[in-house]
Every structure is written in structure tokens, then in C-alpha cells.
CSV table of C-alpha atoms and ligand atoms in Angstrom, one decimal:
chain,number,residue,atom,x,y,z
A,1,MET,CA,-13.9,-5.8,-4.2
A,2,SER,CA,-16.0,-2.6,-3.6
A,3,ARG,CA,-15.4,0.1,-1.0
A,4,LEU,CA,-18.8,1.4,0.2
A,5,LEU,CA,-19.8,4.5,2.1
A,6,ILE,CA,-23.2,3.9,3.7
A,7,THR,CA,-24.7,7.0,5.1
A,8,GLY,CA,-27.4,6.6,7.7
A,9,GLY,CA,-26.2,3.1,8.4
A,10,ALA,CA,-27.3,3.3,12.1
A,11,GLY,CA,-30.9,3.8,11.1
A,12,PHE,CA,-33.6,1.3,10.3
A,13,ILE,CA,-33.1,0.5,6.6
A,14,GLY,CA,-29.4,1.5,6.5
A,15,GLY,CA,-28.7,-0.8,9.5
A,16,ASN,CA,-30.5,-3.7,7.8
A,17,PHE,CA,-28.7,-3.0,4.6
A,18,THR,CA,-25.3,-2.8,6.2
A,19,ARG,CA,-25.8,-6.1,7.9
A,20,TYR,CA,-27.2,-7.7,4.7
A,21,TRP,CA,-24.3,-6.4,2.6
A,22,MET,CA,-21.6,-7.6,4.9
A,23,ARG,CA,-23.2,-11.1,5.0
A,24,GLN,CA,-23.4,-11.2,1.2
A,25,HIS,CA,-20.2,-9.5,0.4
A,26,PRO,CA,-17.7,-10.2,3.1
A,27,GLU,CA,-14.8,-9.2,0.9
A,28,ASP,CA,-16.0,-5.6,0.7
A,29,ARG,CA,-14.9,-2.6,2.8
A,30,VAL,CA,-17.9,-0.9,4.5
A,31,VAL,CA,-17.7,2.5,6.0
A,32,VAL,CA,-20.9,3.7,7.9
A,33,LEU,CA,-21.3,7.5,8.3
A,34,ASP,CA,-24.0,8.5,10.7
A,35,ALA,CA,-24.8,11.5,12.8
A,36,LEU,CA,-26.6,9.4,15.4
A,37,THR,CA,-29.7,11.6,15.6
A,38,TYR,CA,-32.5,10.3,17.8
A,39,ALA,CA,-33.2,7.8,15.0
A,40,GLY,CA,-29.6,6.4,14.8
A,41,ASN,CA,-28.8,3.6,17.1
A,42,LEU,CA,-25.4,2.1,17.1
A,43,GLU,CA,-26.6,-0.8,19.2
A,44,SER,CA,-28.3,-2.1,16.1
A,45,LEU,CA,-24.9,-2.7,14.5
A,46,GLN,CA,-23.3,-4.2,17.7
A,47,ASP,CA,-22.8,-7.6,16.1
A,48,LEU,CA,-20.5,-6.1,13.4
A,49,GLU,CA,-18.1,-4.5,15.8
A,50,SER,CA,-15.4,-7.1,15.7
A,51,ASP,CA,-15.4,-7.2,11.9
A,52,PRO,CA,-12.2,-5.5,10.6
A,53,SER,CA,-13.8,-4.8,7.2
A,54,TRP,CA,-16.3,-2.4,8.9
A,55,ARG,CA,-15.7,1.1,10.2
A,56,PHE,CA,-18.2,3.4,11.9
A,57,VAL,CA,-17.7,7.2,11.7
A,58,HIS,CA,-19.8,9.4,13.8
A,59,GLY,CA,-20.4,12.5,11.6
A,60,ASP,CA,-22.8,14.6,9.6
A,61,ILE,CA,-23.3,14.3,5.9
A,62,CYS,CA,-23.4,18.1,5.7
A,63,ASP,CA,-19.8,18.2,6.9
A,64,ARG,CA,-18.2,18.3,3.5
A,65,GLU,CA,-14.6,18.3,4.8
A,66,LEU,CA,-15.2,15.1,6.8
A,67,VAL,CA,-17.0,13.4,3.8
A,68,GLU,CA,-14.2,14.3,1.5
A,69,LYS,CA,-11.6,13.1,3.9
A,70,LEU,CA,-13.4,9.7,4.1
A,71,PHE,CA,-13.8,9.4,0.4
A,72,ARG,CA,-10.0,9.9,0.0
A,73,GLU,CA,-8.8,7.9,3.0
A,74,GLU,CA,-11.0,4.9,2.2
A,75,ASN,CA,-10.9,5.2,-1.6
A,76,ILE,CA,-14.7,5.0,-1.7
A,77,ASP,CA,-16.1,3.7,-5.0
A,78,ARG,CA,-19.8,3.1,-4.0
A,79,VAL,CA,-22.1,5.5,-2.0
A,80,VAL,CA,-25.4,4.1,-0.7
A,81,HIS,CA,-27.1,7.2,0.7
A,82,PHE,CA,-29.8,6.5,3.4
A,83,ALA,CA,-29.1,9.3,5.8
A,84,ALA,CA,-32.2,11.4,6.2
A,85,GLU,CA,-34.8,12.8,8.5
A,86,SER,CA,-37.5,10.3,7.7
A,87,HIS,CA,-40.6,10.8,9.8
A,88,VAL,CA,-43.5,12.7,8.2
A,89,ASP,CA,-45.1,13.7,11.5
A,90,ARG,CA,-41.8,15.2,12.7
A,91,SER,CA,-41.5,17.1,9.4
A,92,ILE,CA,-44.9,18.7,10.1
A,93,THR,CA,-43.9,20.0,13.5
A,94,GLY,CA,-40.3,20.8,12.7
A,95,PRO,CA,-39.3,21.0,9.0
A,96,ASP,CA,-35.9,22.7,9.4
A,97,ALA,CA,-33.9,19.5,10.0
A,98,PHE,CA,-35.5,17.9,6.9
A,99,ILE,CA,-34.3,20.8,4.7
A,100,ARG,CA,-30.8,20.6,6.1
A,101,THR,CA,-30.2,16.9,6.1
A,102,ASN,CA,-32.3,15.8,3.2
A,103,ILE,CA,-31.5,18.6,0.8
A,104,GLU,CA,-28.2,20.2,2.0
A,105,GLY,CA,-26.8,16.8,3.1
A,106,THR,CA,-27.5,15.2,-0.3
A,107,PHE,CA,-26.0,18.2,-2.0
A,108,SER,CA,-22.9,18.0,0.2
A,109,LEU,CA,-22.4,14.3,-0.7
A,110,LEU,CA,-22.9,14.9,-4.4
A,111,GLU,CA,-20.4,17.8,-4.4
A,112,VAL,CA,-17.8,15.6,-2.8
A,113,ALA,CA,-18.4,12.7,-5.1
A,114,ARG,CA,-18.1,15.1,-8.1
A,115,ALA,CA,-14.9,16.6,-6.8
A,116,VAL,CA,-13.2,13.3,-5.8
A,117,TRP,CA,-14.4,11.0,-8.5
A,118,GLN,CA,-14.0,13.5,-11.4
A,119,GLU,CA,-14.9,11.7,-14.6
A,120,ARG,CA,-14.6,8.1,-13.3
A,121,ASP,CA,-17.3,5.8,-14.6
A,122,ASP,CA,-16.4,2.7,-12.4
A,123,VAL,CA,-18.1,4.3,-9.4
A,124,ARG,CA,-21.7,4.6,-8.3
A,125,PHE,CA,-23.8,7.0,-6.1
A,126,LEU,CA,-27.0,5.3,-5.1
A,127,HIS,CA,-29.6,7.6,-3.6
A,128,VAL,CA,-32.3,5.9,-1.5
A,129,SER,CA,-35.6,7.7,-1.8
A,130,THR,CA,-39.3,7.2,-1.3
A,131,ASP,CA,-42.5,6.8,-3.2
A,132,GLU,CA,-43.9,9.7,-1.2
A,133,VAL,CA,-42.3,12.1,-3.7
A,134,TYR,CA,-45.1,11.2,-6.2
A,135,GLY,CA,-47.8,12.5,-3.9
A,136,SER,CA,-51.1,10.7,-3.3
A,137,LEU,CA,-53.3,8.4,-5.3
A,138,ASP,CA,-57.0,7.9,-5.4
A,139,THR,CA,-58.5,4.3,-5.1
A,140,GLN,CA,-58.8,3.8,-8.8
A,141,ASP,CA,-55.5,5.4,-9.9
A,142,ALA,CA,-52.7,3.3,-11.4
A,143,ALA,CA,-49.7,2.7,-9.2
A,144,PHE,CA,-46.7,5.1,-9.4
A,145,THR,CA,-44.2,4.4,-12.1
A,146,GLU,CA,-40.8,6.1,-12.6
A,147,THR,CA,-42.4,8.6,-14.9
A,148,SER,CA,-45.2,9.7,-12.5
A,149,PRO,CA,-45.1,13.4,-11.9
A,150,TYR,CA,-43.6,14.6,-8.6
A,151,ARG,CA,-46.3,16.0,-6.3
A,152,PRO,CA,-44.9,15.9,-2.7
A,153,ASN,CA,-47.3,16.9,0.0
A,154,SER,CA,-45.4,17.0,3.2
A,155,PRO,CA,-42.2,18.8,4.2
A,156,TYR,CA,-40.6,15.3,4.4
A,157,SER,CA,-41.6,14.3,0.8
A,158,ALA,CA,-40.8,17.7,-0.5
A,159,SER,CA,-37.3,17.6,0.9
A,160,LYS,CA,-36.8,14.1,-0.5
A,161,ALA,CA,-38.1,15.3,-3.9
A,162,ALA,CA,-35.6,18.1,-3.9
A,163,SER,CA,-32.8,15.7,-3.2
A,164,ASP,CA,-34.0,13.4,-6.0
A,165,HIS,CA,-33.9,16.4,-8.4
A,166,LEU,CA,-30.3,17.3,-7.3
A,167,VAL,CA,-29.2,13.7,-7.9
A,168,ARG,CA,-30.8,13.7,-11.4
A,169,ALA,CA,-29.1,17.1,-12.2
A,170,TYR,CA,-25.7,15.8,-11.2
A,171,PHE,CA,-26.1,13.0,-13.8
A,172,GLU,CA,-27.4,15.3,-16.5
A,173,THR,CA,-25.0,18.1,-15.9
A,174,TYR,CA,-21.8,16.5,-14.6
A,175,GLY,CA,-22.3,12.8,-15.7
A,176,LEU,CA,-21.9,11.6,-12.1
A,177,PRO,CA,-22.9,7.9,-12.2
A,178,VAL,CA,-26.0,8.1,-10.0
A,179,LEU,CA,-28.9,5.7,-9.4
A,180,THR,CA,-32.1,6.5,-7.5
A,181,THR,CA,-34.5,4.1,-5.9
A,182,ASN,CA,-38.0,5.2,-4.8
A,183,CYS,CA,-39.4,2.7,-2.4
A,184,SER,CA,-42.7,2.1,-0.6
A,185,ASN,CA,-43.2,1.8,3.2
A,186,ASN,CA,-40.8,-0.6,4.8
A,187,TYR,CA,-41.4,-2.8,7.9
A,188,GLY,CA,-39.2,-5.2,9.8
A,189,PRO,CA,-36.6,-5.5,12.6
A,190,TYR,CA,-34.9,-2.4,14.1
A,191,GLN,CA,-37.6,0.1,13.0
A,192,PHE,CA,-37.7,3.1,15.4
A,193,PRO,CA,-40.9,2.7,17.4
A,194,GLU,CA,-42.5,5.9,16.3
A,195,LYS,CA,-43.5,4.4,13.0
A,196,LEU,CA,-46.9,2.7,12.7
A,197,ILE,CA,-46.0,-1.0,12.9
A,198,PRO,CA,-43.5,-1.0,15.8
A,199,LEU,CA,-45.6,1.6,17.6
A,200,VAL,CA,-48.7,-0.6,17.4
A,201,ILE,CA,-46.9,-3.7,18.5
A,202,LEU,CA,-45.3,-2.1,21.6
A,203,ASN,CA,-48.3,0.0,22.6
A,204,ALA,CA,-50.5,-3.2,22.4
A,205,LEU,CA,-48.2,-5.1,24.7
A,206,GLU,CA,-48.0,-2.2,27.1
A,207,GLY,CA,-51.8,-1.8,27.3
A,208,LYS,CA,-51.7,1.6,25.7
A,209,PRO,CA,-54.1,3.0,23.0
A,210,LEU,CA,-53.4,2.1,19.3
A,211,PRO,CA,-53.7,5.4,17.6
A,212,VAL,CA,-55.2,5.3,14.1
A,213,TYR,CA,-55.2,8.6,12.2
A,214,GLY,CA,-58.6,9.7,10.7
A,215,ASP,CA,-60.8,6.9,9.6
A,216,GLY,CA,-57.9,4.4,9.1
A,217,LYS,CA,-58.7,4.0,5.4
A,218,ASN,CA,-55.4,5.5,4.1
A,219,ILE,CA,-53.5,2.9,2.1
A,220,ARG,CA,-49.8,2.1,2.1
A,221,ASP,CA,-47.8,-0.4,0.0
A,222,TRP,CA,-45.7,-2.4,2.5
A,223,LEU,CA,-42.4,-4.1,1.8
A,224,PHE,CA,-40.3,-6.2,4.1
A,225,VAL,CA,-37.0,-4.4,4.8
A,226,GLU,CA,-34.8,-7.2,3.6
A,227,ASP,CA,-36.6,-7.1,0.2
A,228,HIS,CA,-35.7,-3.4,0.0
A,229,CYS,CA,-32.1,-4.4,0.7
A,230,THR,CA,-32.1,-6.9,-2.2
A,231,GLY,CA,-33.6,-4.3,-4.5
A,232,ILE,CA,-30.9,-1.8,-3.6
A,233,GLU,CA,-28.3,-4.5,-4.1
A,234,ALA,CA,-29.7,-5.3,-7.6
A,235,VAL,CA,-29.7,-1.6,-8.6
A,236,LEU,CA,-26.2,-1.0,-7.2
A,237,GLN,CA,-24.8,-4.0,-9.1
A,238,ASN,CA,-26.7,-3.9,-12.3
A,239,GLY,CA,-28.6,-0.7,-12.6
A,240,LYS,CA,-28.0,1.7,-15.4
A,241,ALA,CA,-26.3,5.0,-14.3
A,242,GLY,CA,-28.8,7.9,-14.4
A,243,GLU,CA,-31.8,5.6,-14.1
A,244,VAL,CA,-34.5,5.6,-11.5
A,245,TYR,CA,-36.0,2.3,-10.1
A,246,ASN,CA,-39.2,2.0,-8.1
A,247,ILE,CA,-39.2,-0.7,-5.4
A,248,GLY,CA,-42.4,-1.9,-3.8
A,249,GLY,CA,-44.1,-4.9,-2.3
A,250,GLY,CA,-47.3,-4.9,-4.2
A,251,THR,CA,-49.0,-5.3,-0.8
A,252,GLU,CA,-51.5,-2.5,-0.4
A,253,ARG,CA,-53.3,-2.4,2.9
A,254,THR,CA,-55.4,0.2,4.7
A,255,ASN,CA,-54.0,1.4,8.0
A,256,ILE,CA,-56.9,-0.2,9.9
A,257,GLU,CA,-56.2,-3.5,8.2
A,258,ILE,CA,-52.6,-3.3,9.3
A,259,VAL,CA,-53.5,-2.5,12.9
A,260,GLU,CA,-56.1,-5.3,12.9
A,261,THR,CA,-53.7,-7.8,11.4
A,262,LEU,CA,-51.2,-6.9,14.1
A,263,CYS,CA,-53.9,-7.3,16.8
A,264,SER,CA,-54.9,-10.8,15.5
A,265,CYS,CA,-51.4,-12.0,15.4
A,266,LEU,CA,-50.7,-10.7,18.9
A,267,ASP,CA,-54.0,-12.3,20.1
A,268,ARG,CA,-52.6,-15.6,18.9
A,269,LEU,CA,-49.0,-15.1,20.1
A,270,VAL,CA,-49.5,-13.3,23.4
A,271,PRO,CA,-53.1,-13.8,24.4
A,272,ALA,CA,-54.5,-11.3,26.9
A,273,SER,CA,-57.9,-11.2,28.7
A,274,LEU,CA,-59.3,-9.0,26.0
A,275,SER,CA,-58.4,-8.8,22.3
A,276,TYR,CA,-55.8,-6.1,21.5
A,277,ARG,CA,-58.4,-4.7,19.1
A,278,GLU,CA,-60.1,-3.2,22.2
A,279,GLN,CA,-57.1,-0.8,22.4
A,280,ILE,CA,-57.7,0.7,18.9
A,281,GLN,CA,-58.4,4.5,19.1
A,282,PHE,CA,-59.3,6.7,16.2
A,283,VAL,CA,-57.5,10.0,16.6
A,284,THR,CA,-57.3,13.4,14.7
A,285,ASP,CA,-55.9,13.0,11.2
A,286,ARG,CA,-52.5,14.1,10.1
A,287,PRO,CA,-52.6,17.4,8.2
A,288,GLY,CA,-52.2,16.8,4.4
A,289,HIS,CA,-52.4,13.0,5.0
A,290,ASP,CA,-51.7,11.3,1.7
A,291,PHE,CA,-54.5,8.9,0.9
A,292,ARG,CA,-52.8,6.1,-1.0
A,293,TYR,CA,-49.3,5.1,-2.1
A,294,ALA,CA,-48.8,2.2,-4.5
A,295,ILE,CA,-45.7,1.2,-6.5
A,296,ASP,CA,-45.5,-0.3,-9.9
A,297,ALA,CA,-42.2,-2.2,-9.6
A,298,GLY,CA,-42.3,-3.4,-13.2
A,299,ARG,CA,-39.0,-1.8,-14.3
A,300,ILE,CA,-36.8,-3.3,-11.6
A,301,GLU,CA,-38.5,-6.7,-12.1
A,302,ALA,CA,-38.2,-6.7,-15.9
A,303,ARG,CA,-34.7,-5.1,-16.2
A,304,LEU,CA,-32.9,-6.4,-13.1
A,305,GLY,CA,-34.9,-9.6,-12.3
A,306,TRP,CA,-35.8,-8.4,-8.7
A,307,LYS,CA,-38.8,-9.6,-6.9
A,308,PRO,CA,-39.8,-9.4,-3.2
A,309,ALA,CA,-39.3,-12.7,-1.4
A,310,MET,CA,-41.3,-12.2,1.7
A,311,ASP,CA,-45.1,-12.5,1.8
A,312,PHE,CA,-46.8,-9.9,4.0
A,313,GLU,CA,-48.4,-12.2,6.6
A,314,THR,CA,-45.1,-14.1,7.3
A,315,GLY,CA,-43.1,-10.8,7.3
A,316,ILE,CA,-45.5,-9.3,9.9
A,317,GLU,CA,-45.3,-12.4,12.1
A,318,GLN,CA,-41.5,-12.4,11.9
A,319,THR,CA,-41.5,-8.7,12.8
A,320,ILE,CA,-43.7,-9.3,15.8
A,321,HIS,CA,-41.4,-12.1,16.9
A,322,TRP,CA,-38.4,-9.8,16.5
A,323,TYR,CA,-40.0,-7.1,18.7
A,324,LEU,CA,-41.0,-9.7,21.3
A,325,ASP,CA,-37.5,-11.1,21.4
A,326,HIS,CA,-35.9,-7.6,21.6
A,327,ARG,CA,-37.8,-5.9,24.4
A,328,ASP,CA,-34.5,-4.6,25.8
A,329,TRP,CA,-33.7,-2.9,22.6
A,330,CYS,CA,-37.1,-1.3,22.6
A,331,ASP,CA,-37.0,-0.3,26.2
A,332,ARG,CA,-33.6,1.3,25.7
A,333,ILE,CA,-34.9,3.2,22.7
A,334,ARG,CA,-38.0,4.4,24.5
A,335,SER,CA,-36.1,5.5,27.6
A,336,GLY,CA,-33.4,7.2,25.5
A,337,ALA,CA,-30.8,5.0,27.2
A,338,TYR,CA,-29.5,3.8,23.8
A,339,ARG,CA,-27.9,7.2,23.4
A,340,ASP,CA,-25.4,6.2,26.2
A,341,TYR,CA,-24.2,3.3,24.2
A,342,TYR,CA,-22.1,5.3,21.8
A,343,GLU,CA,-20.5,7.2,24.6
A,344,GLN,CA,-19.7,3.9,26.5
A,345,GLN,CA,-18.4,2.2,23.4
A,346,TYR,CA,-16.6,5.0,21.6
A,347,SER,CA,-15.5,7.7,24.0
A,348,GLN,CA,-12.3,5.8,24.8
A,349,ARG,CA,-11.4,4.8,21.3
A,350,THR,CA,-11.0,6.3,17.9
A,351,ARG,CA,-11.9,4.2,14.9
B,401,NAD,P1,-34.2,6.3,9.9
B,401,NAD,O1,-34.8,7.6,10.4
B,401,NAD,O2,-34.5,5.1,10.7
B,401,NAD,O3,-32.6,6.5,9.8
B,401,NAD,C1,-32.0,7.6,9.3
B,401,NAD,C2,-30.5,7.6,9.8
B,401,NAD,O4,-29.9,8.7,9.2
B,401,NAD,C3,-30.3,7.6,11.3
B,401,NAD,O5,-29.4,6.6,11.7
B,401,NAD,C4,-29.8,9.0,11.5
B,401,NAD,O6,-28.9,9.1,12.7
B,401,NAD,C5,-29.0,9.3,10.2
B,401,NAD,N1,-28.9,10.7,10.0
B,401,NAD,C6,-29.9,11.7,10.1
B,401,NAD,N2,-29.4,12.9,9.8
B,401,NAD,C7,-28.1,12.7,9.5
B,401,NAD,C8,-27.0,13.6,9.0
B,401,NAD,N3,-27.2,14.9,8.9
B,401,NAD,N4,-25.8,13.0,8.8
B,401,NAD,C9,-25.6,11.7,9.0
B,401,NAD,N5,-26.5,10.8,9.4
B,401,NAD,C10,-27.8,11.3,9.6
B,401,NAD,O7,-34.7,6.2,8.4
B,401,NAD,P2,-35.1,4.9,7.5
B,401,NAD,O8,-36.5,4.6,7.8
B,401,NAD,O9,-34.0,3.9,7.8
B,401,NAD,O10,-34.9,5.5,6.1
B,401,NAD,C11,-33.7,5.5,5.4
B,401,NAD,C12,-33.8,6.1,4.0
B,401,NAD,O11,-34.8,5.4,3.3
B,401,NAD,C13,-34.3,7.5,4.1
B,401,NAD,O12,-33.6,8.3,3.1
B,401,NAD,C14,-35.8,7.5,3.7
B,401,NAD,O13,-36.2,8.6,3.1
B,401,NAD,C15,-35.8,6.3,2.8
B,401,NAD,N6,-37.1,5.5,2.8
B,401,NAD,C16,-37.6,5.1,3.9
B,401,NAD,C17,-38.8,4.3,3.9
B,401,NAD,C18,-39.4,3.7,5.1
B,401,NAD,O14,-40.5,3.1,5.1
B,401,NAD,N7,-38.8,3.9,6.3
B,401,NAD,C19,-39.4,4.0,2.7
B,401,NAD,C20,-38.8,4.5,1.5
B,401,NAD,C21,-37.6,5.2,1.6
B,402,TYD,P1,-45.8,6.0,9.1
B,402,TYD,O1,-45.2,4.8,9.6
B,402,TYD,O2,-45.5,7.3,9.8
B,402,TYD,O3,-45.2,6.1,7.6
B,402,TYD,P2,-45.7,7.2,6.4
B,402,TYD,O4,-46.4,8.3,6.9
B,402,TYD,O5,-44.3,7.6,5.9
B,402,TYD,O6,-46.4,6.4,5.4
B,402,TYD,O7,-47.3,5.9,8.9
B,402,TYD,C1,-47.9,4.9,8.1
B,402,TYD,C2,-49.4,5.2,8.0
B,402,TYD,O8,-50.0,5.0,9.3
B,402,TYD,C3,-49.7,6.6,7.6
B,402,TYD,O9,-50.9,6.6,6.8
B,402,TYD,C4,-50.0,7.3,8.9
B,402,TYD,C5,-50.6,6.2,9.8
B,402,TYD,N1,-50.3,6.3,11.2
B,402,TYD,C6,-51.4,6.1,12.1
B,402,TYD,O10,-52.6,5.9,11.7
B,402,TYD,N2,-51.1,6.1,13.5
B,402,TYD,C7,-49.9,6.3,13.9
B,402,TYD,O11,-49.7,6.4,15.2
B,402,TYD,C8,-48.8,6.5,13.0
B,402,TYD,C9,-47.4,6.7,13.5
B,402,TYD,C10,-49.1,6.4,11.7
């Protein structure tokens, strides 16, 4: 039986992972620590509320006292660290929160793990990171491997790169049993609708413009979120301490291809008088917009036997169905009403 601390478990990937882990490992204790920023939504974990093996703690990863109290109280032996500021566009307009949470927050967790775990080697600290730390590829370049040089281009990727370096240093210097995963772009249920795929689905249905940055030719490597979860599970269970594992879907698409695929799918599922493609609008490009990301997942495939299970077309269709079936969730996010949920649920109780 393991005792997990999942940071950022009320966010998109952390929430999917928490739900996945509790399904697969019902015997484990799971403690979610989340500050519930604009991106954290406790409603996404509503179905877990009655499960006694789960505990939610509203708090900040930078709060070292709180983190240490949780480590000791819960006898934590696994950390899965998702908590971050994660949106590149927000990092361009307001980088401060990225430096604080992504760098100082990771540092705070590492310091607590070092202090509490001492020299234990039966524990693991898994740091969830991104392929964006490797910078941008040209069309003909080989995909990123774990030995690709770090060349972050946005405040977001620079802050994640800094956190990766800290994690590495804690292994080299203190022998803390860390693992790092660098994953490509995720899509799937519960993604906050400011990211490309949910934004396009919802704007299409609401008759709003579908904004495509620049010429729409930038390329991302897309992975269904549950495949990311199985990758993290494989690394947590069988990864070698101190090692880095790239996780990716091997599904490279230009942004315009993504938007057109979504439009075609929606034209079939929710036909309107005109094709949703008519709503596509090319807008001013993002400053420093990375051209292409692509992951070589050879290491995790060869050493841990991981492979993505979902093909892109099926994953996109399932994601569209999820957003169609969860319009309430989307409306509450977009109106900000989801923020009341925590107050309603938790102001009267302590957990
Ligand atoms: P998200 O923005 O949806 O969720 C982040 C969560 O962290 C939220 O619940 C938020 O409330 C919480 N949080 C933020 N600051 C906090 C703090 N100071 N203390 C405690 N909690 C805090 O992000 P996501 O898309 O789920 O990404 C999760 C992780 O995966 C991030 O570390 C991100 O860098 C990484 N990642 C994301 C992608 C992607 O495509 N979304 C791809 C690769 C890696
Ligand atoms: P995003 O979902 O923000 O992820 P990231 O920037 O971390 O890769 O964006 C994915 C791609 O889609 C990226 O190249 C920027 C582009 N994009 C648009 O063209 N329009 C949009 O409205 C958004 C949010 C993103």
C-alpha cells in the first residue's frame, strides 16, 4: 500500500490522474493538495468525495509548514507533483505566479521531502514536467529525447526548466529518489477551456470565432490525458530513481489541422446551418511562439513497456462528447461559478 501526495490534483491532468489512480489502486491513501487557483476546480473530483481513502487539502505548495505537516501526518511515501501555473499565454502577460509556484513551489516540496524522508530509498518524488523545456524544433529536426538540450522560450517553459534542474540537483546532491517526466500536449476531459482544444469546441458551439494564432502551421504532439496517466503510473512504479522519461503520443498535428478536425467532427455530431470552419479566424501570433514540439518516447517504451492506448481521432471524438455532455461544468467554469463550490462544500467542514 502506498501513501500518495498529489499536488495540483484539482487541475486538468492531476484530476484525471487522481481519478485514474484511485480506480486502479483502491487500497492506496491519496492526499490531494491544491491551492484552487483559477485552474483548480474541486467539482472535477466530486465523485471521489465519499471515498474515505481520499483527502483534499486546500493549500499552497509554497507553504512549507503545511506541506511538512501533511508529510508527517499522512506518512507520505510517494509525491506526484502536478501543481503549476501551466498556461503559456498567461506566463507572457504575468510571469510572477509562474516563478513562484513552478520554481519556489517545487523547491519547497523538495526541501520537505529531503527533511522528512532523510536517506530513505523506499520513497519516490515524481515531478511532472513538459516537453516545452526543450524549446522549439524545425520541421526536419529529430524529436526531443531525454538528452536534448534545454532551450526554454517562454516564462512558463523557463520556470518548468528551472524546476526540472532543481529536481535533478536533489538527486545528484542529496540522493533524493526523484523521477521526472517530460510530456507533450495533453487533451481530454476536464481541461480548462482556455487551452486550444476545449476553447475551440466551446467557441464553435457558441457561434464565436475560433482563434488560430499566426498561420496555424505550428505543430504540437498530442497525447490523450489518460495515456499520460498510465505513463506516470509506469514511471512511479518501475522507473529508476534519478531518471528522466519523455512521454508523448507520436501524434504531430499543425494547429490548423487540429481546429479543422474538431470542426469536421462537430459538423457530424452537432450539424449547424454552416460548417463550423466558417468561424475560424487567424489572429496575431503569440510572441516567441514555439514552432514545433515532438517527443521521442523510445526510453519509456523500451524500459517500462509503456505505449499510448488511444488513437487521436477516437480521443478527439471522446473529448468532444465529454464537453457536449458536461455543458454545466463548462458554463460554471466560464462564469466563475465553480469557485463557489469549494465554499459551499467545505466552509462548514474540515477534512
Ligand atoms: P492545470 O493548470 O490544469 O492545473 C494546475 C493545478 O495546480 C490547479 O488545480 C491549480 O489550482 C494548482 N496550483 C497552482 N498553483 C498552486 C500552488 N501554488 N499550490 C498548490 N496548487 C497549485 O495544469 P495541467 O494542464 O493539469 O498540468 C499539470 C502539470 O502537468 C503541470 O506541471 C504542467 O506543467 C504539466 N504538463 C501539462 C501539459 C498539458 O498539456 N496540459 C503537458 C505536459 C506537462
Ligand atoms: P495551448 O493549448 O495554449 O498549449 P501550448 O501553448 O502549451 O502548446 O496551445 C496549443 C497550440 O495552439 C499553440 O501552438 C498555441 C495555439 N493556440 C491557438 O492557435 N489559438 C488559441 O486560442 C490557443 C489557446 C492556442
